């Protein structure tokens, strides 16, 4: 229709109003027969319009306009077609994308399903393998149990047979031992009776000879004394009868008394000056150095002659054998001793140390052994001696460090109870003199020294001034001894207090009992075994080394309190129980804030 009548395909002219259009459109609807779908009115209008155009003088322009409108319409249709093609292409692309996305989702779903299937199969395989392994393990356990039962039956049978054989052997040995014991007893009784008779005869003869010698010596000395007093009597008689000799004697005695007095006072002044200049400082309580240079040389020579064996033992690394410590602590102490010795040989600066722990745990003894093993001189002072000095404390501190430099081997200065004057300077209880003494020590220890090893011992390390702890290179804790260490300490002190004393008593000359009453010998029964000592070590938990030494000293006193001087396990256990109760009572009194008792 638009091809043959292009005019009708164009939009209506602008002059036509919507009302006319609506009326023209609504009219055919009213006139159109109900049984037909074709509208002839449009054809009539088209024919009428065509006739009007042909009769119009502007028909050419109208047709040109119609052609332009047709071209425009065709261009619009082409643009619509292109747009529809683009929309169709975009729809195709989206459809392809949706298909690709669906395919990718399908592949992912298939991969996930396949992975889940593989995991499930792997889990089933692991469960099956675990079930097989568990069954095999149960089988092996049952097999091992059966083998163990068989071995146990065989072992019980073998043990029963061996016990029967050993019982027969023990019975035989017991009978043989009884026979031998009876034989030895009879033989020993005969020998003892013979020795007693011989000793009695020998002692009577020796006593008779000694009495004869003593009587001769007494007569000789009495004659000498009588002669001497006779000469003195003659001299006094001569002086009393001769006036000139009496005046000379009185004047000489007066001059001698004046000379003695002058010499004594001069020697006292000179001795005080030498003591101040060269002597050992008054704060030093114990030292391996002599009080004066010559005295130190003589004492070193004496120690070198008499203690060569001890020195060789110290060089051999056994200087700490008499000190019972925990193995790890003892190893560290030996390492420090070797390091100090090597530091001295290489002329390097010494390292200062601090020992802290409960009282009586061996801090002083370890410091002395370190000095001995490292080849240094040893000096000990107590912090409590500084406070009474007042303003003289600073001078005494400087004297100690100046005196320490006189040692050719180097000096280990051990300060016991260091917290007594090295406490925190912010304390309100610290006097100005104590603060000055602390500052003096800090001044002398500001740099590392090649002459002095400073070792501090304290029960309260938290009270020390921060500047003091800053000068410490090694901090070592000395705890209370454990059960094994207490067992070793008990054995050591029992050996020192009881057994060695008896050995020293036996080594004295046999004739010494003639001038001094011989004490009764201590006998240690065989029932005091290591098991009894180990039980005592277990009960003495919380004891320090000093308390264990006092315990053994109490055992020694208990032995001396018996008439027969016999130490058995019963007496040892009684004293241990008593000392353990004392220790617990002391702890209770300290915890209650009461004044503790002084125990021996």
GROMACS .gro file of C-alpha atoms in nm, residues 202 204 210 311 345 546 573 582:
model
    8
  202UNK     CA    1  10.508  -5.352  12.849
  204UNK     CA    2  10.433  -5.151  13.357
  210UNK     CA    3  10.961  -4.317  13.288
  311UNK     CA    4   9.808  -2.689   9.576
  345UNK     CA    5   9.709  -1.516   8.286
  546UNK     CA    6   7.522  -2.484  10.802
  573UNK     CA    7   6.747  -4.099  11.417
  582UNK     CA    8   6.362  -2.750  11.597
   0.00000   0.00000   0.00000
